[in-house]
């Protein structure tokens, strides 16, 4: 039984920089290439090579120069860098999301951890990382001074991807593009289908026989991969399909409504997997409303982890996709693409199942 419904249960951003006419008392004077060269007992050219990742310096010397620069608060002059043909030293993160999602995505644990990993990696390589307001259209990006961009969960015919490609800017995707013409991309992703299959196997090991699935919009590759994995699973096991696809914002309310549909079936599922964390919490409340006990009568697991799954009345088993590593890997891939010759390729960051109370019941007897 399969439902695909259309139940449809601004950000502004800016950067302001200024320079005070008088340096506040106690602030250290700005250090430059000349001062670092004196401290390192090297030429200014050698220091420049070390800080820009160019030239033929040994790794120890390069590391020593970078350490001195960090210790003394050195900041690269991005305008001068641009004039030297080295770019702006700035990268940007984008996400093409509908208006209903712009305020939601920025507060999710997944995004916050991804952003932290990405920022750390960018700073380590001497780049700034800018966050474009989610939902920003290409018309606002024409004069954005960046060397490349990262797109989180690109959608079909993604306008940001089309814009960056048209501008010839290096781009990395976190999540696959679903457009055939974009089959060759620099991509960082999670093995969503394989991880979902691991959850299905875990359900089965705990006695579940009828697994239901609640999927976010098929605009996103992770949802497509989970759907494919689920259809493969039921073909192998012979169970009927029990899944709901939603096109609205993947909040608890959407998970609640979708789970109500599944739980109202004559042969209702005894396990539910949701592609996102907040959908799983909604499924839990739907089960509670129907007086179906979790985990005794219903197992629940989520395809992403967050505070909502950890703090649910019964903590929910979830996938840790290691978004910090996804963010770090995306930045490393983008900078390598900017600074070196590289061919499009994909990096998969493994995930882990975090087992919690929502699936904590004795293993089934073989």
XYZ file of C-alpha atoms in Angstrom:
366
model
C 0.000 0.000 0.000
C 1.635 3.238 -1.106
C 0.544 6.792 -0.684
C 2.214 9.684 -2.437
C 0.510 12.804 -1.324
C 0.697 16.491 -1.695
C -0.476 17.200 1.823
C 1.111 20.479 2.424
C 1.042 20.492 6.167
C 13.502 34.873 4.714
C 16.148 34.937 5.422
C 18.282 37.986 4.935
C 21.982 37.960 5.289
C 24.797 40.380 4.894
C 28.385 41.050 5.706
C 29.475 44.342 7.124
C 33.093 45.199 7.503
C 34.585 48.373 8.789
C 37.842 49.889 9.994
C 38.164 52.101 13.012
C 40.185 55.232 12.661
C 41.843 54.586 15.994
C 43.053 51.176 17.074
C 41.477 50.227 20.421
C 43.874 50.045 23.322
C 45.369 46.631 23.837
C 44.822 45.352 20.283
C 47.974 43.879 18.786
C 49.236 45.535 15.574
C 48.443 43.681 12.361
C 51.183 41.278 11.369
C 52.142 40.832 7.730
C 54.359 38.723 5.501
C 57.418 40.804 6.409
C 57.027 40.212 10.160
C 56.383 36.493 9.717
C 59.491 36.238 7.530
C 61.584 37.847 10.275
C 60.158 35.525 12.938
C 60.700 32.449 10.773
C 64.125 33.605 9.537
C 62.975 33.098 5.952
C 62.535 35.274 2.895
C 59.203 36.969 2.254
C 58.863 34.872 -0.900
C 59.263 31.629 1.043
C 56.677 32.746 3.603
C 54.248 33.677 0.831
C 54.714 30.256 -0.741
C 54.075 28.569 2.602
C 50.895 30.508 3.315
C 49.495 30.121 -0.201
C 50.333 26.430 -0.559
C 52.602 27.086 -3.543
C 56.312 26.833 -4.241
C 58.712 24.061 -3.326
C 58.992 24.098 0.439
C 59.395 21.041 2.620
C 56.412 20.119 4.780
C 58.147 20.987 8.079
C 59.029 24.505 6.937
C 55.543 25.109 5.599
C 53.998 23.882 8.872
C 56.343 26.091 10.925
C 55.382 29.199 8.941
C 51.665 28.443 9.268
C 52.072 27.915 13.023
C 53.825 31.283 13.405
C 51.125 32.996 11.347
C 48.367 31.516 13.490
C 50.134 32.318 16.736
C 50.425 35.977 15.773
C 46.959 36.327 14.262
C 47.988 36.753 10.635
C 45.105 37.407 8.237
C 45.550 37.231 4.490
C 44.679 40.298 2.440
C 41.942 38.854 0.253
C 41.863 41.846 -2.093
C 45.583 41.540 -2.775
C 45.156 37.819 -3.239
C 42.529 38.485 -5.907
C 44.768 40.947 -7.738
C 47.523 38.312 -7.825
C 45.155 35.968 -9.613
C 44.804 33.758 -6.547
C 41.065 34.271 -6.216
C 39.175 35.846 -3.340
C 39.940 33.250 -0.681
C 36.227 32.836 -0.076
C 33.890 29.875 -0.520
C 30.114 29.744 -0.137
C 27.565 27.186 1.055
C 24.135 27.040 -0.589
C 20.936 25.026 -0.318
C 18.038 25.248 -2.762
C 15.117 24.841 -0.411
C 11.466 25.933 -0.633
C 10.307 28.904 1.474
C 8.765 26.547 4.056
C 12.218 25.091 4.754
C 14.473 28.148 4.987
C 14.128 28.594 8.744
C 14.020 24.868 9.501
C 17.204 23.626 7.871
C 19.526 26.136 9.552
C 18.494 24.926 13.023
C 18.871 21.185 12.417
C 21.655 19.288 14.153
C 22.682 17.878 10.774
C 23.287 21.293 9.243
C 24.943 22.789 12.324
C 27.436 19.924 12.524
C 28.053 20.029 8.762
C 28.683 23.777 8.935
C 31.092 23.437 11.858
C 33.133 20.807 10.025
C 33.170 22.878 6.845
C 34.206 26.109 8.590
C 37.053 24.389 10.428
C 38.387 22.865 7.215
C 38.138 26.166 5.328
C 39.991 28.131 8.002
C 42.726 25.520 8.168
C 43.321 26.041 4.451
C 43.204 29.826 4.658
C 39.727 30.376 3.207
C 36.626 32.135 4.486
C 33.342 30.246 4.298
C 30.200 32.252 3.607
C 26.671 31.023 4.219
C 24.226 32.197 1.563
C 20.687 32.642 2.905
C 18.848 29.413 2.162
C 16.510 29.733 -0.778
C 18.642 32.478 -2.363
C 18.046 32.611 -6.115
C 20.762 32.932 -8.767
C 19.698 36.502 -9.507
C 21.244 37.602 -6.195
C 24.547 35.790 -6.696
C 25.939 37.575 -9.732
C 28.379 39.776 -7.823
C 29.213 37.378 -5.009
C 33.044 37.338 -4.771
C 33.748 33.629 -4.268
C 36.140 31.044 -5.646
C 33.669 28.156 -5.508
C 30.540 26.817 -3.866
C 29.132 23.876 -1.942
C 25.495 22.914 -2.501
C 23.748 20.891 0.206
C 21.168 18.391 -1.082
C 20.803 19.705 -4.646
C 17.354 19.367 -6.183
C 16.435 18.437 -9.746
C 17.498 21.184 -12.159
C 19.037 22.996 -9.222
C 19.208 26.736 -10.049
C 22.277 27.321 -7.874
C 24.163 24.478 -9.550
C 23.210 25.827 -12.969
C 24.403 29.310 -11.970
C 27.769 28.176 -10.602
C 28.331 25.932 -13.621
C 27.516 28.764 -16.029
C 30.001 30.994 -14.188
C 32.675 28.317 -14.436
C 33.058 28.190 -10.657
C 34.279 24.983 -8.983
C 31.404 23.270 -7.202
C 30.965 20.390 -4.768
C 27.653 18.718 -3.997
C 26.745 17.255 -0.613
C 24.281 14.710 -1.943
C 23.965 13.542 -5.528
C 22.472 15.488 -8.400
C 19.529 13.663 -9.954
C 19.952 15.270 -13.360
C 21.471 12.872 -15.883
C 23.422 15.645 -17.539
C 25.122 16.305 -14.197
C 26.338 12.733 -13.799
C 29.954 13.890 -13.555
C 30.241 15.969 -10.405
C 32.456 16.462 -7.412
C 30.231 14.882 -4.777
C 30.372 14.035 -1.078
C 27.593 11.781 0.126
C 26.402 9.184 2.627
C 25.453 5.603 1.660
C 21.794 6.248 2.491
C 20.424 3.144 0.813
C 22.906 0.761 2.424
C 22.382 2.312 5.854
C 18.598 2.080 5.522
C 18.964 -1.592 4.615
C 21.019 -2.085 7.783
C 18.130 -0.596 9.768
C 15.640 -2.911 8.045
C 17.832 -5.865 9.004
C 17.956 -4.584 12.582
C 14.151 -4.359 12.632
C 13.906 -7.927 11.377
C 16.390 -9.129 14.012
C 14.065 -7.669 16.648
C 11.052 -9.555 15.336
C 9.523 -7.008 12.938
C 7.710 -8.534 9.960
C 5.995 -5.528 8.360
C 8.293 -2.550 7.881
C 6.796 0.803 6.933
C 8.711 3.800 5.609
C 8.027 7.551 5.671
C 9.991 9.406 3.001
C 10.748 13.074 2.477
C 10.356 14.645 -0.966
C 11.748 12.723 -3.926
C 13.419 15.993 -4.957
C 16.355 14.871 -2.833
C 18.696 12.016 -3.684
C 18.779 10.632 -0.135
C 15.027 10.042 -0.254
C 15.281 8.407 -3.685
C 18.022 6.083 -2.437
C 16.033 5.023 0.632
C 12.960 4.374 -1.514
C 15.016 2.190 -3.862
C 16.535 0.284 -0.937
C 13.084 -0.277 0.564
C 11.609 -1.597 -2.686
C 14.580 -3.953 -3.037
C 14.024 -5.105 0.550
C 10.343 -5.896 0.169
C 11.007 -7.660 -3.140
C 13.484 -9.864 -1.310
C 11.320 -10.505 1.756
C 7.927 -10.665 0.069
C 6.150 -8.174 2.329
C 3.642 -5.646 0.997
C 4.843 -2.097 0.464
C 3.895 0.249 3.274
C 5.303 3.683 2.626
C 4.223 7.297 2.503
C 5.983 10.050 0.582
C 5.497 13.633 1.727
C 6.151 16.849 -0.166
C 5.670 19.235 2.727
C 8.218 20.410 5.275
C 9.534 17.311 7.114
C 8.387 18.368 10.566
C 6.884 16.345 13.407
C 3.399 17.191 12.137
C 4.138 15.618 8.749
C 5.559 12.500 10.383
C 2.522 12.293 12.645
C 0.044 12.461 9.743
C 2.009 9.969 7.636
C 2.335 7.517 10.530
C -1.395 7.769 11.217
C -2.006 6.546 7.684
C 0.342 3.616 8.113
C -0.986 2.671 11.538
C -4.592 2.720 10.327
C -3.930 -0.148 7.888
C -5.640 -3.488 8.508
C -2.171 -5.067 8.677
C -0.305 -2.150 10.160
C 3.497 -2.047 10.240
C 5.318 -3.252 13.336
C 8.335 -1.077 12.473
C 8.638 2.369 10.870
C 11.730 3.952 9.330
C 11.704 7.667 8.498
C 14.206 9.402 6.258
C 14.648 12.320 8.698
C 14.761 12.720 12.471
C 11.743 14.972 13.032
C 9.515 12.664 11.004
C 10.435 9.852 13.407
C 9.389 11.915 16.412
C 6.053 12.595 14.722
C 5.657 8.855 14.117
C 6.277 8.219 17.816
C 3.507 10.634 18.834
C 1.124 9.029 16.325
C 1.835 5.637 17.899
C 1.327 7.086 21.371
C -2.011 8.593 20.302
C -3.086 5.183 18.951
C -1.968 3.543 22.216
C 0.658 1.491 20.388
C 3.631 0.946 22.671
C 7.175 1.711 21.487
C 9.220 -0.499 21.291
C 7.014 -3.391 22.491
C 4.501 -3.139 19.641
C 6.236 -0.786 17.215
C 9.894 -0.159 16.408
C 10.938 3.280 15.126
C 14.219 4.482 13.606
C 15.323 7.646 11.800
C 17.657 8.254 8.872
C 19.343 11.201 10.604
C 20.126 12.025 14.210
C 19.539 15.107 16.312
C 18.420 16.478 19.644
C 14.808 15.579 18.832
C 15.604 11.870 18.485
C 17.887 11.819 21.516
C 15.347 13.524 23.792
C 12.081 11.940 22.588
C 9.966 10.321 25.356
C 11.477 7.049 24.158
C 14.875 7.878 22.657
C 14.835 6.983 18.967
C 17.369 4.802 17.174
C 18.931 6.876 14.389
C 21.705 7.057 11.818
C 24.693 9.235 12.630
C 25.763 10.398 9.175
C 28.787 12.245 10.621
C 27.811 15.566 9.015
C 30.939 17.239 10.385
C 33.018 14.884 8.228
C 30.723 15.526 5.262
C 31.313 19.269 5.628
C 35.048 18.867 6.054
C 35.298 16.505 3.078
C 33.284 18.878 0.883
C 35.564 21.820 1.672
C 38.722 19.773 1.127
C 37.370 18.552 -2.218
C 36.424 22.090 -3.273
C 39.776 23.638 -2.359
C 41.678 20.838 -4.071
C 39.537 21.452 -7.144
C 40.385 25.164 -7.005
C 44.110 24.770 -6.400
C 44.899 21.607 -8.349
C 43.874 19.672 -11.427
C 41.247 17.115 -10.419
C 38.666 14.946 -12.137
C 35.068 14.692 -10.876
C 34.677 11.961 -8.285
C 32.570 10.925 -5.318
C 33.547 10.468 -1.685
C 31.279 8.382 0.549
C 31.406 9.129 4.274
C 30.321 6.041 6.257
C 27.546 6.349 8.819
C 26.683 4.459 11.992
C 23.513 3.253 13.675
C 23.000 4.731 17.142
C 20.840 2.159 18.932
C 18.351 3.553 21.444
C 15.180 2.650 23.278
C 12.828 2.767 20.284
C 14.248 -0.536 18.998
C 15.385 -1.961 22.332
C 13.582 -5.236 22.664
C 14.901 -8.812 22.770
C 16.228 -10.307 19.571
C 13.822 -12.538 17.676
C 14.210 -16.278 18.152
C 15.475 -17.836 14.934
